[in-house]
Coordinates of C-alpha atoms in Angstrom, one line a residue:
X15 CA 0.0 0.0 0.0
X16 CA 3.0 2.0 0.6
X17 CA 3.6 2.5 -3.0
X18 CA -0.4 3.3 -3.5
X19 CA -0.1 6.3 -1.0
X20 CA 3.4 7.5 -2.7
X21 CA 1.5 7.9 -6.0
X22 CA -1.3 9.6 -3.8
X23 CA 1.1 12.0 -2.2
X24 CA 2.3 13.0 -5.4
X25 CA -0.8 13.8 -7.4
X26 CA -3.3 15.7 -5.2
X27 CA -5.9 16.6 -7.8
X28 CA -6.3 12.6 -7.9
X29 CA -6.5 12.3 -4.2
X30 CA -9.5 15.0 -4.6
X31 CA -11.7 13.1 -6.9
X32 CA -10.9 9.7 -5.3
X33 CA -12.4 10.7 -2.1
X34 CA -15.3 12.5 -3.7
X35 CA -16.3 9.7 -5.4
X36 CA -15.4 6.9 -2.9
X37 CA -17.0 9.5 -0.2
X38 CA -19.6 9.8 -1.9
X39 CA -20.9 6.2 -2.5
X40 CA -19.9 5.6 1.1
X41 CA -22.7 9.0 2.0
X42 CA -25.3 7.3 0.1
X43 CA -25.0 4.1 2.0
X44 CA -28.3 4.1 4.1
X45 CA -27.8 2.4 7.9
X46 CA -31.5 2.0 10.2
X47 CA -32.9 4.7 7.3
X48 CA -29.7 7.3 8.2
X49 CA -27.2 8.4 5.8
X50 CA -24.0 10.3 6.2
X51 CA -24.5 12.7 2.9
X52 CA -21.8 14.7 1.8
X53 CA -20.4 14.2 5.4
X54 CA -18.5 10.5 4.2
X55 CA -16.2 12.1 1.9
X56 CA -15.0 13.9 5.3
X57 CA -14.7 10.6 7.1
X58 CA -13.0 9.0 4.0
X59 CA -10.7 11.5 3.8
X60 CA -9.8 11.0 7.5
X61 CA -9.3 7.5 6.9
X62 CA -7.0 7.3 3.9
X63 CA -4.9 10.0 5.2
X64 CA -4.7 8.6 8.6
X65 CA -4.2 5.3 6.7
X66 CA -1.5 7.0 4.8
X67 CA 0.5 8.4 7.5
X68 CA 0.9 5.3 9.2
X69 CA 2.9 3.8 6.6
X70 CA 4.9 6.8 6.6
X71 CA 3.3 8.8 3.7
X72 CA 1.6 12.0 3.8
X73 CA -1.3 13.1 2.0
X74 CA -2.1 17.0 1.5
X75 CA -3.4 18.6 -0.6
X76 CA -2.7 22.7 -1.1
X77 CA -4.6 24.9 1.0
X78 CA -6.1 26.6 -1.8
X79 CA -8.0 23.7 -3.1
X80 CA -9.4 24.0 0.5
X81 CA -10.2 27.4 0.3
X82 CA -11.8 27.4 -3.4
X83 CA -14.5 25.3 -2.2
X84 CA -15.3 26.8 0.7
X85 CA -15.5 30.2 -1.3
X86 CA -17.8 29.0 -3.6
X87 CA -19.9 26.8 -0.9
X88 CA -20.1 30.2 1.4
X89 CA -21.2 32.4 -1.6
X90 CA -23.7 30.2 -3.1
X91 CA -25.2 29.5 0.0
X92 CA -25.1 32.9 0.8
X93 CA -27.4 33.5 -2.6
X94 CA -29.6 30.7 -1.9
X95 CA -30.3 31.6 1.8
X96 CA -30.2 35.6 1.0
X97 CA -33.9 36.6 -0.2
X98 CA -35.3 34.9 2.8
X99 CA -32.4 35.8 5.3
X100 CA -32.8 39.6 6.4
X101 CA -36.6 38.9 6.6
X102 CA -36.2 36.0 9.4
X103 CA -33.3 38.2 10.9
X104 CA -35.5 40.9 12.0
X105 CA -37.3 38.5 13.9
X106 CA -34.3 36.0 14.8
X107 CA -31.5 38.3 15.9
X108 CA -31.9 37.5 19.6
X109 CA -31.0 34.2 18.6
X110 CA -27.8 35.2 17.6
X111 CA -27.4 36.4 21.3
X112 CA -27.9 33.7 22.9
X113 CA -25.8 32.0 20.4
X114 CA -22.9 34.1 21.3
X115 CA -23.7 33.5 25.1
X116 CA -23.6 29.7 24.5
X117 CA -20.2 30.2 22.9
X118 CA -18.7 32.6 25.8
X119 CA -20.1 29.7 28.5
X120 CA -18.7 27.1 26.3
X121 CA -15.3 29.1 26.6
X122 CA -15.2 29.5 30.1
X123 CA -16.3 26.0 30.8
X124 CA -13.4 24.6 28.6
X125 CA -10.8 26.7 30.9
X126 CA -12.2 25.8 33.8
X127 CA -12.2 22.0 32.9
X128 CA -8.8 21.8 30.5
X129 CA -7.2 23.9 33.6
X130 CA -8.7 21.1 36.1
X131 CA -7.2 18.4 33.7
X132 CA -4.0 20.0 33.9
X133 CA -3.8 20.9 29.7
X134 CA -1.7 24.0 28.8
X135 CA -4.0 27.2 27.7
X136 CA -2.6 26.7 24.2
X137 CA -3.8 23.4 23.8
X138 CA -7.0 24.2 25.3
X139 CA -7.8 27.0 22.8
X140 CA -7.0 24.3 19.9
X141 CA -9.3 21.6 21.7
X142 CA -12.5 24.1 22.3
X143 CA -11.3 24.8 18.1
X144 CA -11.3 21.4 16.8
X145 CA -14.9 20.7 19.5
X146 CA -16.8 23.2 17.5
X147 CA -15.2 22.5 14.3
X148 CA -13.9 25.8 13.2
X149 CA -10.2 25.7 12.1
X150 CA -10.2 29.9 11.3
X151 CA -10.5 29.7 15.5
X152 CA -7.2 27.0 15.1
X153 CA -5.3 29.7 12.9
X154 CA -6.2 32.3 15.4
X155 CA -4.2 30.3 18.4
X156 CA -1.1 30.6 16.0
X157 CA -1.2 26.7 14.9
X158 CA 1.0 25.8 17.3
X159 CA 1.7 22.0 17.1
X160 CA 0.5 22.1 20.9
X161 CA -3.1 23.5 19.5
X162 CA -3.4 21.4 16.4
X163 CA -3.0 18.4 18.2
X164 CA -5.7 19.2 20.2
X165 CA -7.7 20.1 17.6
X166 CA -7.4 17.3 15.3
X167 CA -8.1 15.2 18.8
X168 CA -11.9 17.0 19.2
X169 CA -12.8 17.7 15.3
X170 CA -14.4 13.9 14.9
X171 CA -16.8 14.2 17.8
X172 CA -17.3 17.4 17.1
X173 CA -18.9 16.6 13.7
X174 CA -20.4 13.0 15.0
X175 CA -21.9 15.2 17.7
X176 CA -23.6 17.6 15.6
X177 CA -24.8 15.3 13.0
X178 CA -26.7 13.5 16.2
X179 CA -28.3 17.1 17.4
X180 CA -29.5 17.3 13.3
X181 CA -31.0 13.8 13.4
X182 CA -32.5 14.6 16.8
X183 CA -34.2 18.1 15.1
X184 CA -35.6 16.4 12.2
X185 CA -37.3 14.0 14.1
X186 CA -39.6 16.5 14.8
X187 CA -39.7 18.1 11.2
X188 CA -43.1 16.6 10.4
X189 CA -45.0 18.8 13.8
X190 CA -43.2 22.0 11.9
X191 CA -45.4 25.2 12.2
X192 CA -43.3 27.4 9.8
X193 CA -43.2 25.2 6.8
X194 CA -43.8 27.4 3.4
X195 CA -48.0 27.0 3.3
X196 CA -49.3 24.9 0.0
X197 CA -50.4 27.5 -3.0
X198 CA -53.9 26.6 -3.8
X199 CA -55.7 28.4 -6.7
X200 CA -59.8 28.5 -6.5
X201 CA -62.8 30.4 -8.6
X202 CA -64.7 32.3 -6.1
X203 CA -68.1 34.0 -7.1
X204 CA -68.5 37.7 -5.8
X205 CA -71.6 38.5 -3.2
X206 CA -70.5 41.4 -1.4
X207 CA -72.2 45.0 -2.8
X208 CA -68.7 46.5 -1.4
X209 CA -67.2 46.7 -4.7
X210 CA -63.6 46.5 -2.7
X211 CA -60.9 46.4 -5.5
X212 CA -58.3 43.7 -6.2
X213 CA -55.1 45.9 -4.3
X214 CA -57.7 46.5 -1.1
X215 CA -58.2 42.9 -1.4
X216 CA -54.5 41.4 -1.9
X217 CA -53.2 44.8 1.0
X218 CA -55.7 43.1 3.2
X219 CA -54.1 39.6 3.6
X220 CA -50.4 41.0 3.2
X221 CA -50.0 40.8 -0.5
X222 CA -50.1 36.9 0.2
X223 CA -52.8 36.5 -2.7
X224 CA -53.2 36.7 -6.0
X225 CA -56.2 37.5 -8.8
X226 CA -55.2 35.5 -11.9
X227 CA -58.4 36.5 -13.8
X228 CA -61.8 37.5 -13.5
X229 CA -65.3 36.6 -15.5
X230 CA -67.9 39.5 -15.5
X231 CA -71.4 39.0 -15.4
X232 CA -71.5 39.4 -19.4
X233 CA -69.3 36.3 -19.6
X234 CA -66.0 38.3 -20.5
X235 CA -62.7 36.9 -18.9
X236 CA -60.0 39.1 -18.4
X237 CA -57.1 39.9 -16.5
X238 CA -57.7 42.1 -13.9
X239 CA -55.3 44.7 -12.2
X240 CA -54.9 46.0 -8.8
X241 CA -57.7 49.0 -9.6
X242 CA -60.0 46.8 -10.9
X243 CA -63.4 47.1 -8.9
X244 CA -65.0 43.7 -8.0
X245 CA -68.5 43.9 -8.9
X246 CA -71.3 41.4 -7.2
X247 CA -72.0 38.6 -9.9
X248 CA -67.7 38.5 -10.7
X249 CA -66.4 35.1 -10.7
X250 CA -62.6 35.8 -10.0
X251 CA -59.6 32.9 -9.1
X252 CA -57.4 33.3 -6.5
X253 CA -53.9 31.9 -5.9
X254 CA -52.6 32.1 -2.4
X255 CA -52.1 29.8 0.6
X256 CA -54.8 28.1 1.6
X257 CA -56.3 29.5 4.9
X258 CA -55.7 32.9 3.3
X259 CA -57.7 32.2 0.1
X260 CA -60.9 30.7 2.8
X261 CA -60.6 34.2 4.4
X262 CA -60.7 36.0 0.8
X263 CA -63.4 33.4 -0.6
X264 CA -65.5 34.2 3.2
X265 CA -64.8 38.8 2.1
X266 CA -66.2 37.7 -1.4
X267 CA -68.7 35.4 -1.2
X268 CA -68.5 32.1 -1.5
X269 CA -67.1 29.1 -3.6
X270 CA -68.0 28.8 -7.4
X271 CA -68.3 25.8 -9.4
X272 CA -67.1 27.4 -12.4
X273 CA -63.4 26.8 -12.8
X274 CA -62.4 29.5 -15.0
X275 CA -58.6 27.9 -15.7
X276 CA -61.0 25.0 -18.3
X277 CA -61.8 28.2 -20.6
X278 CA -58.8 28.4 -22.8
X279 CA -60.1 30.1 -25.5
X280 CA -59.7 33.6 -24.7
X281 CA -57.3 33.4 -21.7
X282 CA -54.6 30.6 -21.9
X283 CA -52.1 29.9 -18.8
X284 CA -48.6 28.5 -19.1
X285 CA -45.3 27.6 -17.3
X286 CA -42.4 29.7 -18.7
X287 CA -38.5 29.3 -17.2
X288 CA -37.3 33.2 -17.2
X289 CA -34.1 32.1 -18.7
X290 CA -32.9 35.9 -20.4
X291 CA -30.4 37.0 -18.3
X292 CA -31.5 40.6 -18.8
X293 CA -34.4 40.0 -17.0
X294 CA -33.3 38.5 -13.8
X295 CA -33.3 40.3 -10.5
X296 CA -36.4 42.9 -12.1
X297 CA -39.8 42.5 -9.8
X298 CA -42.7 41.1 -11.7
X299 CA -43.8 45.0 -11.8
X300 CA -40.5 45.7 -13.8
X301 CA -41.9 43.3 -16.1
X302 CA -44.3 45.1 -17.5
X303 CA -46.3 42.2 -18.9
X304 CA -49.8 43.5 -18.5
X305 CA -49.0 46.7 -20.7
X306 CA -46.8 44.8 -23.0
X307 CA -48.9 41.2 -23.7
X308 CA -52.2 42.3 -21.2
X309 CA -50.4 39.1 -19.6
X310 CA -50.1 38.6 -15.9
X311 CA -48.0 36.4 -13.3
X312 CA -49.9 34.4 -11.3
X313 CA -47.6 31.9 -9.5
X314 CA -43.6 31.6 -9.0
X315 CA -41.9 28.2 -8.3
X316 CA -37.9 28.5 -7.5
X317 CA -36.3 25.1 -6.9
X318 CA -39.0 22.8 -5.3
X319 CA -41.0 25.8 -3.6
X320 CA -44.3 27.8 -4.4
X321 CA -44.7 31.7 -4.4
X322 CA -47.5 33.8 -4.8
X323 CA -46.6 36.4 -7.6
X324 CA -46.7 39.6 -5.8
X325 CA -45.9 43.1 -7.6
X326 CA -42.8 43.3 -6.3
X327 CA -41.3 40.0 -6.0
X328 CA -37.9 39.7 -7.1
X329 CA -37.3 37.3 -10.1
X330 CA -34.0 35.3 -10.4
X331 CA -33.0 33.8 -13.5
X332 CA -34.4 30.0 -14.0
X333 CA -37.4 30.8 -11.8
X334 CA -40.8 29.1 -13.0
X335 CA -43.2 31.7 -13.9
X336 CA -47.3 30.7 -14.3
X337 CA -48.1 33.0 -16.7
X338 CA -51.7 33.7 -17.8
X339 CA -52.6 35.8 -20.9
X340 CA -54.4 36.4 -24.0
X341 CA -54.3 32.7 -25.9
X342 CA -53.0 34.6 -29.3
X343 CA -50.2 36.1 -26.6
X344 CA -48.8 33.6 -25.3
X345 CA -45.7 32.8 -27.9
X346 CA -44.6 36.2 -27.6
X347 CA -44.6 36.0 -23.7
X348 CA -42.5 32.9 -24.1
X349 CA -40.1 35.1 -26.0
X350 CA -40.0 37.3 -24.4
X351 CA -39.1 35.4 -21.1
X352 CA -36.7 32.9 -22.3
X353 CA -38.4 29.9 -21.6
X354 CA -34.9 27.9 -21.7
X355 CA -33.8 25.4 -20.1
X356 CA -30.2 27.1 -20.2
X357 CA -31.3 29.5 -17.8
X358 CA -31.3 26.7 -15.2
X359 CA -27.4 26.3 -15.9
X360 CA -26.3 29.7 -16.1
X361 CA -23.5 30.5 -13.5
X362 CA -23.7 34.3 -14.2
X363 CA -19.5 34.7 -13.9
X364 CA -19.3 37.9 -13.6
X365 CA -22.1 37.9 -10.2
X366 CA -19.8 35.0 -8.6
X367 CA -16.0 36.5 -9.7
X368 CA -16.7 39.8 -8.5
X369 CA -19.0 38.5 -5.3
X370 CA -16.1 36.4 -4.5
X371 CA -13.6 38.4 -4.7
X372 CA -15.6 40.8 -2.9
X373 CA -16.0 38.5 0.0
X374 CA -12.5 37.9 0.3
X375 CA -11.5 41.3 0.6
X376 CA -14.2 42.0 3.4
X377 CA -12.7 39.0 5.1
X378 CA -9.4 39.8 4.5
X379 CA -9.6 43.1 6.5
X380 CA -7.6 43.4 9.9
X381 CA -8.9 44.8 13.0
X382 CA -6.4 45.7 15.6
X383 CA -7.4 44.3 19.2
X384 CA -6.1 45.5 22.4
X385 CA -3.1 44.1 23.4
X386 CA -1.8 43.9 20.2
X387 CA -3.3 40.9 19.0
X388 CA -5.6 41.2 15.2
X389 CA -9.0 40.1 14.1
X390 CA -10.3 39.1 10.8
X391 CA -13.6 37.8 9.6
X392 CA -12.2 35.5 7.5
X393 CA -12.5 34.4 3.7
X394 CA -15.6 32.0 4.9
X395 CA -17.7 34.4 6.4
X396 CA -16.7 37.8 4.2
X397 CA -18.0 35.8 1.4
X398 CA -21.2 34.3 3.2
X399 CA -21.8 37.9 4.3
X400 CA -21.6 39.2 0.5
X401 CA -23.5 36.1 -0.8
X402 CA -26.3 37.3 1.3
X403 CA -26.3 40.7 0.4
X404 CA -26.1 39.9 -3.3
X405 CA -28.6 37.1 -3.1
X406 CA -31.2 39.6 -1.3
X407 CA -30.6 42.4 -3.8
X408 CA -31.1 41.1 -7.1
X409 CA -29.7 43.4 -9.5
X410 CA -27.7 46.8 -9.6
X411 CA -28.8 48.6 -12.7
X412 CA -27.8 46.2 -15.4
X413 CA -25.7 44.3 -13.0
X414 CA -27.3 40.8 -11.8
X415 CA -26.0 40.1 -8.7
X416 CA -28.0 36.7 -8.3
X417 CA -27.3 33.1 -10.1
X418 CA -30.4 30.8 -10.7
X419 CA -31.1 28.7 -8.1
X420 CA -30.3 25.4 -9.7
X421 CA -26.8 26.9 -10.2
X422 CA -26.6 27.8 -7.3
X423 CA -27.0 24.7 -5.5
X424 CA -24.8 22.6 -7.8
X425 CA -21.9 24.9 -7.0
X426 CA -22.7 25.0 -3.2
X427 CA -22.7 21.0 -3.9
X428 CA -19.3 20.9 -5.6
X429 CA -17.5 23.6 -3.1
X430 CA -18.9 21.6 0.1
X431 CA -17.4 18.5 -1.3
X432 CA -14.3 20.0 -2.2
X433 CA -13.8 21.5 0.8
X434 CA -14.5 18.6 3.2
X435 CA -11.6 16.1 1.1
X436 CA -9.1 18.8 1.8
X437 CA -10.2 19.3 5.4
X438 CA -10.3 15.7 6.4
X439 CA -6.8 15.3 4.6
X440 CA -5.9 17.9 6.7
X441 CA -7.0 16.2 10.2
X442 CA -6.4 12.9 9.1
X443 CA -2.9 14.0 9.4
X444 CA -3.1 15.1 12.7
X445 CA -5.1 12.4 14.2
X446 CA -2.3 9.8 14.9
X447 CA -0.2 12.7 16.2
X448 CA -2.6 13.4 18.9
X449 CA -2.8 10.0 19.8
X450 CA 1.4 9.4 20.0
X451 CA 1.5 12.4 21.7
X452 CA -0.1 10.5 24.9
X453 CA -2.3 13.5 26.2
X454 CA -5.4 12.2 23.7
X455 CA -7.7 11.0 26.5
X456 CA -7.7 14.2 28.4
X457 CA -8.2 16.3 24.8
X458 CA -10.8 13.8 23.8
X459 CA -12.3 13.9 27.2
X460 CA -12.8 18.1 27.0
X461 CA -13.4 17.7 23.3
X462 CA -16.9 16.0 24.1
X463 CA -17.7 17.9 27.6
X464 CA -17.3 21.0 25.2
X465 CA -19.0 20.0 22.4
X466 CA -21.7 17.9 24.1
X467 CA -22.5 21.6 26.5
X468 CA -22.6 23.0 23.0
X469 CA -24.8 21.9 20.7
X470 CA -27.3 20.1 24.0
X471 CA -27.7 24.0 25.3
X472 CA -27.6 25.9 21.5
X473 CA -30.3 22.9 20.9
X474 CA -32.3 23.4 23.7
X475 CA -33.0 26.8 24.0
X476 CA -33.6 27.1 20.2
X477 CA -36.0 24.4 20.3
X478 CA -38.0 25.0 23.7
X479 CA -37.0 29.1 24.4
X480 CA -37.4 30.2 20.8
X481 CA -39.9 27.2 19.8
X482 CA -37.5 26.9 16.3
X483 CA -39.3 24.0 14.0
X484 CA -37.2 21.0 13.7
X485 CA -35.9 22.0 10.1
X486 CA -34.6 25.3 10.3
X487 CA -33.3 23.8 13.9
X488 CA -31.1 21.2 11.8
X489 CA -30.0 24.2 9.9
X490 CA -29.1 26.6 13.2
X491 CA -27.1 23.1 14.4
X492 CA -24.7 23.7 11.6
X493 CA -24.1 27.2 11.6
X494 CA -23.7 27.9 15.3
X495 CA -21.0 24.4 14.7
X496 CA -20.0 26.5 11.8
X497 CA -19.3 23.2 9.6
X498 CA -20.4 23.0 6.4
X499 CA -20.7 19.3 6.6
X500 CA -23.5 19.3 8.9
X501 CA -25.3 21.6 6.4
X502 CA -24.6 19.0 3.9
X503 CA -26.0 16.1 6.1
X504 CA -29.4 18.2 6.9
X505 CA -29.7 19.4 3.6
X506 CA -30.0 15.4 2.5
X507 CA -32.1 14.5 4.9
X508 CA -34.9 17.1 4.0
X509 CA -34.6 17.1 0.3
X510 CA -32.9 21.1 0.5
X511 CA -35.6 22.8 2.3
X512 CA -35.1 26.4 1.8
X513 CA -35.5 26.7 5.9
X514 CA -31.7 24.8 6.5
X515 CA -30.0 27.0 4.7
X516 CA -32.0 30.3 6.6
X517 CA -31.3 28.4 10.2
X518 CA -27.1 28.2 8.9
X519 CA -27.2 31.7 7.8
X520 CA -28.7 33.0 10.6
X521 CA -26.0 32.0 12.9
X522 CA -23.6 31.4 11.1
X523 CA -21.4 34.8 10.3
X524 CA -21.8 35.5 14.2
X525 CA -20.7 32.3 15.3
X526 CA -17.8 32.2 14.0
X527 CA -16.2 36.1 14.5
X528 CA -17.1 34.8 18.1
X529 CA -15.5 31.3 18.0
X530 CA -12.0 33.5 16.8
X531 CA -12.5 36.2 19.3
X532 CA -12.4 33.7 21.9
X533 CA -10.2 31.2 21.1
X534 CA -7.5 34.1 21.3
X535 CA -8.6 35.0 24.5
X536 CA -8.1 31.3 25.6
X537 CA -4.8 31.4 24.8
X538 CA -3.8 34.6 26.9
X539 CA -5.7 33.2 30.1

């Protein structure tokens, strides 16, 4: 095998794809209904290099392959995560509070404990590092040989640990309160002598509804705008989420059995992909549709969710768009759109070179700290924080600042796997030299008392304090553990719900300018 791990040692771009693939297969093994994901290409990696090193060959790979796909992970998931993200944080931030207060008792109680096992301060700050998986925190010790050992001696149960607190959250994803409500559509037959118009209507239930069309008393369809007056005898259909299209059906009048989507001849409805890049990041409003094709937007699907198509809803390129419109309008809509399926597959370059880039400066920037020590966000989180931004915005002028979301999540895919061979080749390197070093029980000993405090108390007061659903709880898991493999692993167990991504974002940028803050502090104690 010797001469196996030469060849390995000496070709790293091989090494990569071995452990993807092999890591891989090995994630999609399912044991009692669990599987590890995207999380076995970490423990593969661990295991070949460990494997490696004990027949006196060492496998790395360079630290920028490392750092490429965590780049691209952070940004992507930053633009997935972004149009939902400042929405939930101006409800969520004390979260992040108590996040950070977890992390400063997690601190103190791995001083107290590391001191009452007799471990050095500098190997403490690299245990409480490698515990809650965040190697900028291990950089920010120095990367003494005294810190990475214990480190590499936590990092395992640190990600076994989490994984567990994920499965334990998902358990009860199926009781979830704040999963995205089924869009219903339904023909509703106007009673009320009110005459309220279609923008008092939608204003009234939070611009959660939407009218795709309307039949007059005369029998004419048409689509109807925000100033249209709803006269008693209208049949209209509503798209919306179900308990709020009751409440509009109960305003009305009542339920009609006349389903005006049948009636193709005048008003036809289709599903167009907005695949022209020039169109991307506009609001349906930008679109103009109504004065250009009398055409309208009834329904928006991005990825495997549902949204009602509100005036100002921002489009991204490769959305699903249920268009309705004059039947002899329809072709030119689809022009007009796209309707590609290249729009699906478009990486938008020039959004994801410049957003990267720009992330890496932002996390490049030094801050001096008292006592003469620095502080940097880091590549990671500058880029999260600018994938965000850029995923919430849209467009700048004629600048897109977006990627479609099928892109996106490809890429996210690729950098999260890319990322996780280099950093188990990394700590499979480091993993017998923690254990000849003879101190490993005592590391692995705080490893789990600080990781086990962790993610039992960030668990606990999300779930029971904050009353967090199960899914964007297996989210929060990962980004207050600030590993991207536990994303991974909750993002195969529910399929990608939007809601992991929003729990890892939430926390995540916070988490981890605390986790370097202290691990610093550690050191000097």
């Amino acid at each position: 095998m010797a001469t196996v791990f030469q060849f390995l040692a000496e070709h790293p771009i091989v090494v990569l794809f071995v452990l993807i693939g092999v890591g891989a297969a090995l994630g999609r093994v399912r044991v009692a209904g669990v599987s590890l994901g995207a999380v076995g290409v970490l423990f593969v990696a661990i295991g070949i290099t460990a494997w490696g090193v004990s027949t006196g060959v060492t496998i790395e790979m360079p630290a920028a392959v490392g750092d490429l796909g965590l780049v691209v992970f952070a940004f992507c998931t930053g633009l997935i995560a972004g149009p939902g993200f400042f929405n939930a944080l101006r409800t969520s931030y004390p979260l992040m509070l108590v996040v950070t207060g977890v992390l400063v008792v997690t601190a103190v109680v791995a001083y107290l404990v590391g001191s009452a096992l007799g471990i050095p301060p500098i190997t403490i700050a690299g245990t409480f590092a490698g515990a809650l998986n965040n190697t900028p925190a291990l950089a920010a010790t120095g990367g003494s040989p005294d810190a990475t050992v214990g480190y590499a001696s936590a990092y395992v149960y640190g990600v076994i640990a989490a994984m567990i607190g994920v499965a334990l959250a998902l358990r009860s994803r199926d009781k979830d309160t704040d999963a995205q409500a089924a869009i219903v559509g339904k023909p509703i037959e106007v009673d009320t002598p009110s005459r309220p118009t279609v923008g008092e209507v939608t204003a009234g239930r939070g611009d959660r509804v939407a009218f795709s069309r309307r039949r007059s008393a005369d029998g004419e369809v048409e689509i109807v705008g925000p100033d249209a007056a709803l006269e008693p005898g209208d049949i209209v259909n509503v798209i919306g989420p179900k308990d709020d299209v009751e409440a509009v059906t109960r305003e009305l009048g009542h339920t009609s059995a006349i389903d005006l989507t049948r009636d193709r001849s005048r008003l036809d409805f289709r599903r167009i992909i907005l695949s022209d890049a020039r169109l991307a990041g506009r609001t349906i409003a930008g679109l103009r549709l109504p004065e250009r094709f009398g055409a309208t937007i009834a329904q928006v699907r991005r990825g495997d969710v549902d949204f009602v198509a509100t005036p100002e809803f921002v489009l991204h390129q490769g959305d699903r768009l249920r268009v309705v419109g004059p039947t002899g309008s329809m072709g030119e809509v689809t022009r007009f759109l796209g309707d590609s399926e290249r729009g699906f597959a478009d990486i938008n370059p020039v959004a994801l070179g410049l957003g990267v880039a720009l992330g890496l400066l932002l996390g490049s920037i030094v801050v001096p700290l008292p006592g003469g020590g620095q502080f940097s966000l880091g590549y990671a989180a500058g880029v999260l924080v600018v994938g965000l931004v850029m995923g919430r915005i849209g467009r700048i002028g004629r600048f897109v600042t977006s990627l479609p979301n099928t892109a996106s999540s490809v890429l996210a895919e690729l950098g999260l796997l890319i990322f996780l061979a280099y950093a188990g080749t990394k700590a499979g390197a480091q993993i017998l030299s923690a254990i000849a070093s003879g101190e490993v029980v005592r590391l692995l000993l705080l490893g789990a008392v600080l990781t086990t405090f962790f993610i039992a108390a960030t668990f606990l007061l999300a779930r029971h304090v904050f009353r967090l659903g199960g899914t964007r709880l297996s989210g929060l898991v990962g980004g207050a553990q600030t590993n991207p493999a536990i994303l991974g692993f909750a993002n195969s167990r529910t399929d990608y719900d939007i809601r992991v991504a929003l729990g890892y974002t939430l926390v995540y940028p916070a988490a981890m300018v605390v986790k370097i803050l202290l691990a610093q502090v550690l050191v000097e104690l």
